[in-house]
Amino acid sequence: MTNTREMIVVGKLGSAYGIRGWLKVTAFTDEQEGIFAYSPWVIDIQGTKREIKVLEWRRHGSGVVCRLDGVDDRNDAERLTNAEISIGTEQLQTLPEDEFYWRDLVGCEVVNTQGYNMGAVSGLLETGSNDVLEVKAKSNDAFGKRERLIPFVTGQFVLEVDLAGKQIKVDWDPSF
């Protein structure tokens, strides 16, 4: 497959399930079943990408399993074990103005209300109450910080997100 569209990994194929080509699926979506809302999938098998359709899926215990087009027996399924599942980003739903995909926040510079650049978002953490920005400074900054964890609470700590300018304005003390 020679496609240059932007892709995002949404899951991974697990071990073969049964003898008719079914596979266990690890979904990186909020809900396990959410991965099946996307079609087609692009699977990556040792660097070779292949577009594939899900023929059917079902819950199995605490997980999910699926049967893929062209995967007819256990041997076919075993060849796909551990393959990443990606989709084109054009398949992602458009979010309301005040919501963001984590992938869009990573790399944004974080600047506080006094104009102090705290670094860039390197990742996010999911907690029970709210998501948390992981902000890494390029080196130890004036406050001796290399990393900060800033709650992603809009209106309280996160004042403005400018995705086009790749900047997040926060109300956060740089010494904290």
CSV table of N, CA and C in Angstrom, one decimal:
chain,number,residue,atom,x,y,z
A,1,MET,N,0.8,-1.2,0.0
A,1,MET,CA,0.0,0.0,0.0
A,1,MET,C,0.9,1.2,0.0
A,2,THR,N,0.8,2.1,-1.0
A,2,THR,CA,1.6,3.3,-1.1
A,2,THR,C,0.7,4.5,-0.9
A,3,ASN,N,0.3,4.7,0.3
A,3,ASN,CA,-0.6,5.9,0.6
A,3,ASN,C,0.1,6.8,1.5
A,4,THR,N,0.1,8.1,1.2
A,4,THR,CA,0.8,9.1,2.0
A,4,THR,C,-0.2,9.8,3.0
A,5,ARG,N,-1.4,9.4,3.2
A,5,ARG,CA,-2.3,10.1,4.1
A,5,ARG,C,-1.8,9.9,5.5
A,6,GLU,N,-2.2,10.8,6.4
A,6,GLU,CA,-1.8,10.7,7.8
A,6,GLU,C,-2.6,9.6,8.5
A,7,MET,N,-1.8,8.8,9.2
A,7,MET,CA,-2.4,7.6,9.9
A,7,MET,C,-2.3,7.8,11.4
A,8,ILE,N,-3.1,7.1,12.1
A,8,ILE,CA,-3.1,7.1,13.6
A,8,ILE,C,-3.3,5.6,14.0
A,9,VAL,N,-2.5,5.1,15.0
A,9,VAL,CA,-2.7,3.8,15.5
A,9,VAL,C,-3.8,3.7,16.5
A,10,VAL,N,-4.8,2.8,16.3
A,10,VAL,CA,-6.0,2.7,17.1
A,10,VAL,C,-6.1,1.4,17.8
A,11,GLY,N,-5.1,0.5,17.6
A,11,GLY,CA,-5.2,-0.8,18.2
A,11,GLY,C,-4.1,-1.7,17.7
A,12,LYS,N,-4.2,-3.0,18.2
A,12,LYS,CA,-3.3,-4.0,17.8
A,12,LYS,C,-4.0,-5.3,17.8
A,13,LEU,N,-3.6,-6.1,16.8
A,13,LEU,CA,-4.2,-7.5,16.7
A,13,LEU,C,-3.4,-8.4,17.7
A,14,GLY,N,-4.2,-9.2,18.3
A,14,GLY,CA,-3.6,-10.2,19.3
A,14,GLY,C,-3.5,-11.5,18.7
A,15,SER,N,-3.6,-12.5,19.5
A,15,SER,CA,-3.4,-13.9,19.1
A,15,SER,C,-4.6,-14.4,18.3
A,16,ALA,N,-4.4,-15.5,17.6
A,16,ALA,CA,-5.5,-16.1,16.9
A,16,ALA,C,-6.5,-16.7,17.9
A,17,TYR,N,-7.7,-16.7,17.5
A,17,TYR,CA,-8.8,-17.2,18.3
A,17,TYR,C,-9.6,-18.2,17.5
A,18,GLY,N,-9.5,-19.5,17.9
A,18,GLY,CA,-10.2,-20.5,17.2
A,18,GLY,C,-9.5,-20.9,15.9
A,19,ILE,N,-10.2,-21.7,15.1
A,19,ILE,CA,-9.6,-22.2,13.9
A,19,ILE,C,-10.1,-21.6,12.6
A,20,ARG,N,-11.0,-20.7,12.7
A,20,ARG,CA,-11.7,-20.1,11.5
A,20,ARG,C,-11.1,-18.7,11.2
A,21,GLY,N,-10.0,-18.3,11.7
A,21,GLY,CA,-9.3,-17.0,11.3
A,21,GLY,C,-9.7,-15.9,12.2
A,22,TRP,N,-10.3,-16.0,13.3
A,22,TRP,CA,-10.6,-14.9,14.2
A,22,TRP,C,-9.4,-14.5,15.0
A,23,LEU,N,-9.3,-13.2,15.4
A,23,LEU,CA,-8.2,-12.7,16.1
A,23,LEU,C,-8.7,-11.9,17.3
A,24,LYS,N,-7.9,-11.9,18.4
A,24,LYS,CA,-8.2,-11.1,19.5
A,24,LYS,C,-7.7,-9.7,19.1
A,25,VAL,N,-8.4,-8.6,19.7
A,25,VAL,CA,-8.1,-7.2,19.4
A,25,VAL,C,-7.9,-6.5,20.6
A,26,THR,N,-6.8,-5.7,20.7
A,26,THR,CA,-6.5,-4.7,21.7
A,26,THR,C,-6.8,-3.4,21.1
A,27,ALA,N,-7.9,-2.7,21.7
A,27,ALA,CA,-8.3,-1.4,21.1
A,27,ALA,C,-7.7,-0.3,22.0
A,28,PHE,N,-7.2,0.8,21.3
A,28,PHE,CA,-6.7,1.9,22.0
A,28,PHE,C,-7.8,3.0,22.1
A,29,THR,N,-9.0,2.7,21.7
A,29,THR,CA,-10.1,3.7,21.7
A,29,THR,C,-10.7,3.7,23.1
A,30,ASP,N,-11.5,4.8,23.4
A,30,ASP,CA,-12.1,4.9,24.7
A,30,ASP,C,-12.8,3.6,25.1
A,31,GLU,N,-13.7,3.2,24.2
A,31,GLU,CA,-14.4,1.9,24.4
A,31,GLU,C,-13.9,0.9,23.5
A,32,GLN,N,-13.7,-0.3,23.9
A,32,GLN,CA,-13.2,-1.4,23.1
A,32,GLN,C,-13.9,-1.5,21.7
A,33,GLU,N,-15.2,-1.4,21.8
A,33,GLU,CA,-16.0,-1.6,20.6
A,33,GLU,C,-15.8,-0.5,19.6
A,34,GLY,N,-15.4,0.7,20.1
A,34,GLY,CA,-15.2,1.9,19.3
A,34,GLY,C,-14.3,1.7,18.1
A,35,ILE,N,-13.3,0.7,18.2
A,35,ILE,CA,-12.4,0.5,17.1
A,35,ILE,C,-13.1,0.0,15.9
A,36,PHE,N,-14.3,-0.7,16.0
A,36,PHE,CA,-15.0,-1.2,14.9
A,36,PHE,C,-15.9,-0.2,14.2
A,37,ALA,N,-15.9,1.1,14.7
A,37,ALA,CA,-16.6,2.1,14.0
A,37,ALA,C,-15.8,2.6,12.8
A,38,TYR,N,-14.5,2.3,12.7
A,38,TYR,CA,-13.6,2.7,11.7
A,38,TYR,C,-13.4,1.6,10.6
A,39,SER,N,-13.5,2.0,9.4
A,39,SER,CA,-13.3,1.1,8.3
A,39,SER,C,-12.8,1.9,7.0
A,40,PRO,N,-11.9,1.4,6.3
A,40,PRO,CA,-11.1,0.2,6.6
A,40,PRO,C,-10.0,0.4,7.6
A,41,TRP,N,-9.4,-0.7,8.1
A,41,TRP,CA,-8.2,-0.6,8.9
A,41,TRP,C,-7.0,-0.7,7.9
A,42,VAL,N,-5.9,-0.2,8.4
A,42,VAL,CA,-4.6,-0.5,7.7
A,42,VAL,C,-3.8,-1.2,8.8
A,43,ILE,N,-3.4,-2.4,8.4
A,43,ILE,CA,-2.6,-3.2,9.4
A,43,ILE,C,-1.1,-3.1,8.9
A,44,ASP,N,-0.2,-3.1,9.9
A,44,ASP,CA,1.2,-3.0,9.6
A,44,ASP,C,1.8,-4.3,10.1
A,45,ILE,N,2.3,-5.1,9.1
A,45,ILE,CA,2.9,-6.4,9.4
A,45,ILE,C,4.4,-6.3,9.0
A,46,GLN,N,5.2,-6.1,10.0
A,46,GLN,CA,6.7,-6.0,9.9
A,46,GLN,C,7.0,-4.9,8.8
A,47,GLY,N,6.4,-3.8,8.9
A,47,GLY,CA,6.7,-2.7,7.9
A,47,GLY,C,5.9,-2.7,6.6
A,48,THR,N,5.1,-3.7,6.4
A,48,THR,CA,4.3,-3.8,5.2
A,48,THR,C,2.9,-3.4,5.6
A,49,LYS,N,2.3,-2.4,5.0
A,49,LYS,CA,1.0,-1.9,5.3
A,49,LYS,C,0.0,-2.5,4.3
A,50,ARG,N,-1.2,-2.9,4.9
A,50,ARG,CA,-2.2,-3.5,4.0
A,50,ARG,C,-3.6,-3.1,4.5
A,51,GLU,N,-4.4,-2.6,3.6
A,51,GLU,CA,-5.8,-2.2,4.0
A,51,GLU,C,-6.6,-3.5,4.1
A,52,ILE,N,-7.5,-3.5,5.1
A,52,ILE,CA,-8.3,-4.7,5.4
A,52,ILE,C,-9.6,-4.3,6.0
A,53,LYS,N,-10.6,-5.1,5.7
A,53,LYS,CA,-12.0,-4.8,6.2
A,53,LYS,C,-12.3,-5.8,7.3
A,54,VAL,N,-13.0,-5.4,8.3
A,54,VAL,CA,-13.5,-6.3,9.3
A,54,VAL,C,-14.9,-6.9,8.8
A,55,LEU,N,-14.9,-8.2,8.8
A,55,LEU,CA,-16.2,-8.8,8.3
A,55,LEU,C,-17.2,-8.9,9.5
A,56,GLU,N,-16.7,-9.3,10.7
A,56,GLU,CA,-17.6,-9.4,11.8
A,56,GLU,C,-16.7,-9.3,13.1
A,57,TRP,N,-17.4,-8.9,14.2
A,57,TRP,CA,-16.7,-8.9,15.5
A,57,TRP,C,-17.7,-9.2,16.5
A,58,ARG,N,-17.2,-9.5,17.7
A,58,ARG,CA,-18.1,-9.8,18.9
A,58,ARG,C,-17.3,-9.7,20.1
A,59,ARG,N,-18.0,-9.5,21.2
A,59,ARG,CA,-17.3,-9.4,22.5
A,59,ARG,C,-17.0,-10.9,22.9
A,60,HIS,N,-15.9,-11.0,23.6
A,60,HIS,CA,-15.5,-12.3,24.1
A,60,HIS,C,-14.8,-12.2,25.4
A,61,GLY,N,-15.5,-12.6,26.5
A,61,GLY,CA,-15.1,-12.4,27.8
A,61,GLY,C,-15.0,-10.9,28.1
A,62,SER,N,-13.8,-10.4,28.5
A,62,SER,CA,-13.6,-9.0,28.8
A,62,SER,C,-13.0,-8.3,27.6
A,63,GLY,N,-12.9,-9.0,26.5
A,63,GLY,CA,-12.3,-8.3,25.3
A,63,GLY,C,-13.2,-8.5,24.1
A,64,VAL,N,-12.5,-8.3,22.9
A,64,VAL,CA,-13.2,-8.4,21.6
A,64,VAL,C,-12.4,-9.2,20.7
A,65,VAL,N,-13.1,-9.9,19.8
A,65,VAL,CA,-12.4,-10.6,18.7
A,65,VAL,C,-13.1,-10.2,17.4
A,66,CYS,N,-12.3,-10.5,16.3
A,66,CYS,CA,-12.9,-10.1,15.0
A,66,CYS,C,-12.4,-11.1,13.9
A,67,ARG,N,-13.2,-11.1,12.8
A,67,ARG,CA,-12.8,-11.9,11.6
A,67,ARG,C,-12.6,-10.9,10.5
A,68,LEU,N,-11.4,-11.0,9.8
A,68,LEU,CA,-11.0,-10.0,8.8
A,68,LEU,C,-11.1,-10.6,7.4
A,69,ASP,N,-11.4,-9.8,6.4
A,69,ASP,CA,-11.5,-10.2,5.0
A,69,ASP,C,-10.2,-10.8,4.6
A,70,GLY,N,-10.3,-12.0,4.0
A,70,GLY,CA,-9.1,-12.7,3.5
A,70,GLY,C,-8.3,-13.5,4.6
A,71,VAL,N,-8.8,-13.5,5.8
A,71,VAL,CA,-8.2,-14.3,6.9
A,71,VAL,C,-9.2,-15.4,7.2
A,72,ASP,N,-8.8,-16.6,6.6
A,72,ASP,CA,-9.8,-17.7,6.6
A,72,ASP,C,-9.5,-18.8,7.6
A,73,ASP,N,-8.3,-18.9,8.1
A,73,ASP,CA,-8.0,-20.0,9.1
A,73,ASP,C,-7.0,-19.5,10.1
A,74,ARG,N,-6.7,-20.4,11.0
A,74,ARG,CA,-5.8,-20.0,12.1
A,74,ARG,C,-4.4,-19.6,11.6
A,75,ASN,N,-3.9,-20.3,10.6
A,75,ASN,CA,-2.6,-20.0,10.1
A,75,ASN,C,-2.6,-18.5,9.5
A,76,ASP,N,-3.6,-18.1,8.8
A,76,ASP,CA,-3.7,-16.8,8.3
A,76,ASP,C,-3.7,-15.8,9.5
A,77,ALA,N,-4.5,-16.1,10.5
A,77,ALA,CA,-4.6,-15.2,11.7
A,77,ALA,C,-3.3,-15.1,12.4
A,78,GLU,N,-2.6,-16.2,12.5
A,78,GLU,CA,-1.3,-16.2,13.3
A,78,GLU,C,-0.3,-15.3,12.6
A,79,ARG,N,-0.3,-15.1,11.3
A,79,ARG,CA,0.6,-14.3,10.6
A,79,ARG,C,0.3,-12.8,10.9
A,80,LEU,N,-0.9,-12.5,11.4
A,80,LEU,CA,-1.2,-11.1,11.7
A,80,LEU,C,-1.1,-10.7,13.2
A,81,THR,N,-0.7,-11.7,14.0
A,81,THR,CA,-0.5,-11.5,15.4
A,81,THR,C,0.5,-10.4,15.7
A,82,ASN,N,0.1,-9.4,16.5
A,82,ASN,CA,0.9,-8.3,16.9
A,82,ASN,C,1.0,-7.2,15.9
A,83,ALA,N,0.2,-7.3,14.8
A,83,ALA,CA,0.1,-6.2,13.8
A,83,ALA,C,-0.6,-5.0,14.3
A,84,GLU,N,-0.1,-3.8,14.1
A,84,GLU,CA,-0.7,-2.6,14.5
A,84,GLU,C,-1.9,-2.3,13.6
A,85,ILE,N,-3.0,-1.7,14.2
A,85,ILE,CA,-4.2,-1.3,13.4
A,85,ILE,C,-4.2,0.2,13.4
A,86,SER,N,-4.2,0.7,12.2
A,86,SER,CA,-4.2,2.2,12.0
A,86,SER,C,-5.4,2.6,11.1
A,87,ILE,N,-5.8,3.8,11.2
A,87,ILE,CA,-6.8,4.4,10.4
A,87,ILE,C,-6.3,5.7,9.8
A,88,GLY,N,-6.9,6.2,8.7
A,88,GLY,CA,-6.6,7.5,8.3
A,88,GLY,C,-7.2,8.5,9.2
A,89,THR,N,-6.5,9.6,9.5
A,89,THR,CA,-7.0,10.6,10.4
A,89,THR,C,-8.3,11.3,9.9
A,90,GLU,N,-8.6,11.2,8.6
A,90,GLU,CA,-9.8,11.7,8.1
A,90,GLU,C,-11.0,11.0,8.6
A,91,GLN,N,-10.8,9.8,9.2
A,91,GLN,CA,-11.9,9.0,9.7
A,91,GLN,C,-12.3,9.5,11.1
A,92,LEU,N,-11.4,10.3,11.8
A,92,LEU,CA,-11.7,10.8,13.1
A,92,LEU,C,-12.9,11.8,13.0
A,93,GLN,N,-13.7,11.7,14.0
A,93,GLN,CA,-14.9,12.7,14.0
A,93,GLN,C,-14.3,14.1,14.4
A,94,THR,N,-15.0,15.1,13.9
A,94,THR,CA,-14.7,16.4,14.2
A,94,THR,C,-15.2,16.7,15.6
A,95,LEU,N,-14.3,17.2,16.4
A,95,LEU,CA,-14.7,17.5,17.8
A,95,LEU,C,-15.2,18.9,18.0
A,96,PRO,N,-16.0,19.1,19.1
A,96,PRO,CA,-16.5,20.5,19.4
A,96,PRO,C,-15.3,21.4,19.6
A,97,GLU,N,-15.5,22.7,19.5
A,97,GLU,CA,-14.4,23.7,19.6
A,97,GLU,C,-13.6,23.6,20.8
A,98,ASP,N,-14.1,23.1,22.0
A,98,ASP,CA,-13.4,23.1,23.2
A,98,ASP,C,-12.9,21.7,23.6
A,99,GLU,N,-12.9,20.8,22.6
A,99,GLU,CA,-12.3,19.4,22.9
A,99,GLU,C,-11.2,19.2,21.9
A,100,PHE,N,-10.2,18.3,22.3
A,100,PHE,CA,-9.0,18.1,21.5
A,100,PHE,C,-8.6,16.7,21.5
A,101,TYR,N,-8.1,16.2,20.4
A,101,TYR,CA,-7.4,14.9,20.4
A,101,TYR,C,-6.1,15.1,21.1
A,102,TRP,N,-5.7,14.1,21.9
A,102,TRP,CA,-4.4,14.2,22.6
A,102,TRP,C,-3.3,14.4,21.6
A,103,ARG,N,-3.3,13.7,20.4
A,103,ARG,CA,-2.3,13.7,19.4
A,103,ARG,C,-2.1,15.1,18.9
A,104,ASP,N,-3.1,16.0,19.0
A,104,ASP,CA,-3.0,17.3,18.5
A,104,ASP,C,-2.3,18.2,19.5
A,105,LEU,N,-2.4,17.9,20.8
A,105,LEU,CA,-1.8,18.7,21.9
A,105,LEU,C,-0.3,18.4,22.0
A,106,VAL,N,0.1,17.1,21.7
A,106,VAL,CA,1.6,16.8,21.8
A,106,VAL,C,2.4,17.7,20.9
A,107,GLY,N,3.4,18.3,21.4
A,107,GLY,CA,4.3,19.1,20.7
A,107,GLY,C,4.0,20.6,20.9
A,108,CYS,N,2.8,20.9,21.4
A,108,CYS,CA,2.5,22.3,21.6
A,108,CYS,C,3.4,22.9,22.7
A,109,GLU,N,3.8,24.2,22.5
A,109,GLU,CA,4.5,24.9,23.6
A,109,GLU,C,3.6,25.3,24.6
A,110,VAL,N,4.0,25.3,25.9
A,110,VAL,CA,3.1,25.7,27.0
A,110,VAL,C,3.7,26.9,27.6
A,111,VAL,N,2.9,28.0,27.6
A,111,VAL,CA,3.4,29.3,28.1
A,111,VAL,C,2.4,29.8,29.1
A,112,ASN,N,2.9,30.3,30.2
A,112,ASN,CA,2.0,30.8,31.3
A,112,ASN,C,1.6,32.2,31.0
A,113,THR,N,0.7,32.7,31.9
A,113,THR,CA,0.1,34.1,31.7
A,113,THR,C,1.2,35.2,31.8
A,114,GLN,N,2.3,34.9,32.4
A,114,GLN,CA,3.4,35.9,32.4
A,114,GLN,C,4.3,35.8,31.2
A,115,GLY,N,4.0,34.8,30.3
A,115,GLY,CA,4.8,34.7,29.1
A,115,GLY,C,6.0,33.7,29.3
A,116,TYR,N,6.1,33.0,30.4
A,116,TYR,CA,7.2,32.1,30.6
A,116,TYR,C,6.9,30.8,29.9
A,117,ASN,N,7.9,30.4,29.0
A,117,ASN,CA,7.8,29.1,28.2
A,117,ASN,C,8.2,28.0,29.1
A,118,MET,N,7.3,27.1,29.4
A,118,MET,CA,7.6,26.0,30.3
A,118,MET,C,8.1,24.7,29.6
A,119,GLY,N,8.0,24.7,28.3
A,119,GLY,CA,8.4,23.6,27.5
A,119,GLY,C,7.3,23.1,26.6
A,120,ALA,N,7.4,21.9,26.1
A,120,ALA,CA,6.4,21.4,25.1
A,120,ALA,C,5.7,20.2,25.7
A,121,VAL,N,4.5,20.0,25.3
A,121,VAL,CA,3.7,18.8,25.7
A,121,VAL,C,4.3,17.6,25.1
A,122,SER,N,4.8,16.6,26.0
A,122,SER,CA,5.4,15.4,25.5
A,122,SER,C,4.4,14.2,25.6
A,123,GLY,N,3.3,14.4,26.3
A,123,GLY,CA,2.3,13.4,26.4
A,123,GLY,C,1.2,13.8,27.3
A,124,LEU,N,0.2,13.0,27.5
A,124,LEU,CA,-0.9,13.2,28.5
A,124,LEU,C,-1.1,12.0,29.3
A,125,LEU,N,-1.6,12.2,30.5
A,125,LEU,CA,-2.0,11.1,31.4
A,125,LEU,C,-3.5,11.2,31.6
A,126,GLU,N,-4.1,10.1,31.7
A,126,GLU,CA,-5.5,10.0,32.0
A,126,GLU,C,-5.6,9.7,33.5
A,127,THR,N,-6.3,10.5,34.2
A,127,THR,CA,-6.6,10.3,35.6
A,127,THR,C,-8.1,10.2,35.8
A,128,GLY,N,-8.5,9.9,37.0
A,128,GLY,CA,-9.9,9.7,37.3
A,128,GLY,C,-10.7,11.0,37.1
A,129,SER,N,-10.1,12.1,37.5
A,129,SER,CA,-10.8,13.4,37.4
A,129,SER,C,-10.6,14.2,36.2
A,130,ASN,N,-9.4,14.2,35.7
A,130,ASN,CA,-9.1,15.0,34.5
A,130,ASN,C,-7.8,14.5,33.8
A,131,ASP,N,-7.6,14.9,32.6
A,131,ASP,CA,-6.3,14.6,31.9
A,131,ASP,C,-5.3,15.5,32.4
A,132,VAL,N,-4.0,15.1,32.3
A,132,VAL,CA,-2.9,15.9,32.8
A,132,VAL,C,-1.9,16.0,31.7
A,133,LEU,N,-1.4,17.3,31.4
A,133,LEU,CA,-0.4,17.5,30.4
A,133,LEU,C,1.0,17.2,31.0
A,134,GLU,N,1.8,16.4,30.3
A,134,GLU,CA,3.2,16.2,30.6
A,134,GLU,C,4.0,17.2,29.8
A,135,VAL,N,4.6,18.1,30.5
A,135,VAL,CA,5.3,19.2,29.8
A,135,VAL,C,6.8,19.1,30.1
A,136,LYS,N,7.6,18.9,29.1
A,136,LYS,CA,9.1,18.8,29.2
A,136,LYS,C,9.8,20.0,28.7
A,137,ALA,N,10.7,20.5,29.6
A,137,ALA,CA,11.5,21.7,29.2
A,137,ALA,C,12.6,21.1,28.4
A,138,LYS,N,13.2,22.0,27.5
A,138,LYS,CA,14.3,21.6,26.7
A,138,LYS,C,15.5,21.2,27.5
A,139,SER,N,15.7,21.8,28.6
A,139,SER,CA,16.8,21.5,29.6
A,139,SER,C,16.3,22.0,30.9
A,140,ASN,N,17.1,21.8,32.0
A,140,ASN,CA,16.6,22.4,33.3
A,140,ASN,C,16.4,23.8,33.1
A,141,ASP,N,15.2,24.3,33.5
A,141,ASP,CA,14.9,25.7,33.3
A,141,ASP,C,15.4,26.5,34.5
A,142,ALA,N,15.0,27.8,34.5
A,142,ALA,CA,15.4,28.7,35.6
A,142,ALA,C,14.9,28.2,37.0
A,143,PHE,N,13.9,27.4,37.0
A,143,PHE,CA,13.4,26.9,38.3
A,143,PHE,C,13.8,25.4,38.6
A,144,GLY,N,14.8,24.9,37.7
A,144,GLY,CA,15.3,23.6,38.0
A,144,GLY,C,14.4,22.5,37.5
A,145,LYS,N,13.4,22.8,36.7
A,145,LYS,CA,12.4,21.8,36.3
A,145,LYS,C,12.7,21.3,34.9
A,146,ARG,N,12.6,20.0,34.8
A,146,ARG,CA,12.7,19.4,33.5
A,146,ARG,C,11.4,18.9,33.0
A,147,GLU,N,10.5,18.6,34.0
A,147,GLU,CA,9.1,18.2,33.6
A,147,GLU,C,8.1,18.7,34.6
A,148,ARG,N,7.0,19.1,34.0
A,148,ARG,CA,5.8,19.5,34.9
A,148,ARG,C,4.6,18.7,34.5
A,149,LEU,N,3.8,18.5,35.5
A,149,LEU,CA,2.5,17.9,35.2
A,149,LEU,C,1.4,19.0,35.5
A,150,ILE,N,0.7,19.3,34.5
A,150,ILE,CA,-0.3,20.4,34.6
A,150,ILE,C,-1.7,19.8,34.3
A,151,PRO,N,-2.6,19.9,35.2
A,151,PRO,CA,-4.0,19.4,35.0
A,151,PRO,C,-4.6,20.1,33.8
A,152,PHE,N,-5.2,19.3,32.9
A,152,PHE,CA,-5.9,19.9,31.7
A,152,PHE,C,-7.3,20.2,32.1
A,153,VAL,N,-7.4,21.3,32.9
A,153,VAL,CA,-8.7,21.8,33.3
A,153,VAL,C,-8.9,23.2,32.7
A,154,THR,N,-9.8,23.2,31.7
A,154,THR,CA,-10.0,24.5,30.9
A,154,THR,C,-10.7,25.5,31.8
A,155,GLY,N,-10.3,26.7,31.7
A,155,GLY,CA,-10.9,27.8,32.4
A,155,GLY,C,-10.2,28.0,33.8
A,156,GLN,N,-9.6,27.0,34.3
A,156,GLN,CA,-8.9,27.1,35.6
A,156,GLN,C,-7.4,27.1,35.4
A,157,PHE,N,-6.8,26.1,34.8
A,157,PHE,CA,-5.4,26.0,34.5
A,157,PHE,C,-5.1,26.2,33.0
A,158,VAL,N,-5.9,25.7,32.2
A,158,VAL,CA,-5.7,25.8,30.7
A,158,VAL,C,-6.6,26.9,30.2
A,159,LEU,N,-6.0,28.0,29.8
A,159,LEU,CA,-6.8,29.2,29.5
A,159,LEU,C,-7.1,29.3,28.0
A,160,GLU,N,-6.2,28.8,27.1
A,160,GLU,CA,-6.3,28.9,25.7
A,160,GLU,C,-5.5,27.8,25.0
A,161,VAL,N,-6.1,27.2,24.0
A,161,VAL,CA,-5.4,26.2,23.2
A,161,VAL,C,-5.4,26.8,21.7
A,162,ASP,N,-4.3,27.0,21.2
A,162,ASP,CA,-4.1,27.5,19.8
A,162,ASP,C,-3.4,26.4,19.0
A,163,LEU,N,-4.2,25.5,18.4
A,163,LEU,CA,-3.6,24.4,17.7
A,163,LEU,C,-2.9,24.9,16.4
A,164,ALA,N,-3.4,25.9,15.8
A,164,ALA,CA,-2.7,26.4,14.6
A,164,ALA,C,-1.3,26.9,14.9
A,165,GLY,N,-1.3,27.6,16.1
A,165,GLY,CA,0.0,28.2,16.5
A,165,GLY,C,0.8,27.3,17.4
A,166,LYS,N,0.3,26.1,17.7
A,166,LYS,CA,0.9,25.0,18.5
A,166,LYS,C,1.3,25.6,19.8
A,167,GLN,N,0.4,26.3,20.5
A,167,GLN,CA,0.7,26.9,21.8
A,167,GLN,C,-0.5,26.7,22.8
A,168,ILE,N,-0.2,26.4,24.0
A,168,ILE,CA,-1.2,26.3,25.1
A,168,ILE,C,-0.9,27.4,26.1
A,169,LYS,N,-1.8,28.2,26.4
A,169,LYS,CA,-1.6,29.2,27.5
A,169,LYS,C,-2.2,28.7,28.8
A,170,VAL,N,-1.4,28.8,29.8
A,170,VAL,CA,-1.9,28.2,31.1
A,170,VAL,C,-1.7,29.2,32.3
A,171,ASP,N,-2.5,29.0,33.3
A,171,ASP,CA,-2.4,29.8,34.5
A,171,ASP,C,-1.7,28.8,35.5
A,172,TRP,N,-0.3,28.9,35.5
A,172,TRP,CA,0.4,27.9,36.3
A,172,TRP,C,1.7,28.5,36.7
A,173,ASP,N,2.1,28.4,38.0
A,173,ASP,CA,3.3,28.9,38.5
A,173,ASP,C,4.5,28.1,38.0
A,174,PRO,N,5.4,28.7,37.3
A,174,PRO,CA,6.5,27.9,36.8
A,174,PRO,C,7.4,27.2,37.9
A,175,SER,N,7.3,27.7,39.1
A,175,SER,CA,8.1,27.0,40.2
A,175,SER,C,7.4,25.8,40.7
A,176,PHE,N,6.2,25.5,40.3
A,176,PHE,CA,5.5,24.4,40.8
A,176,PHE,C,5.7,23.2,40.0
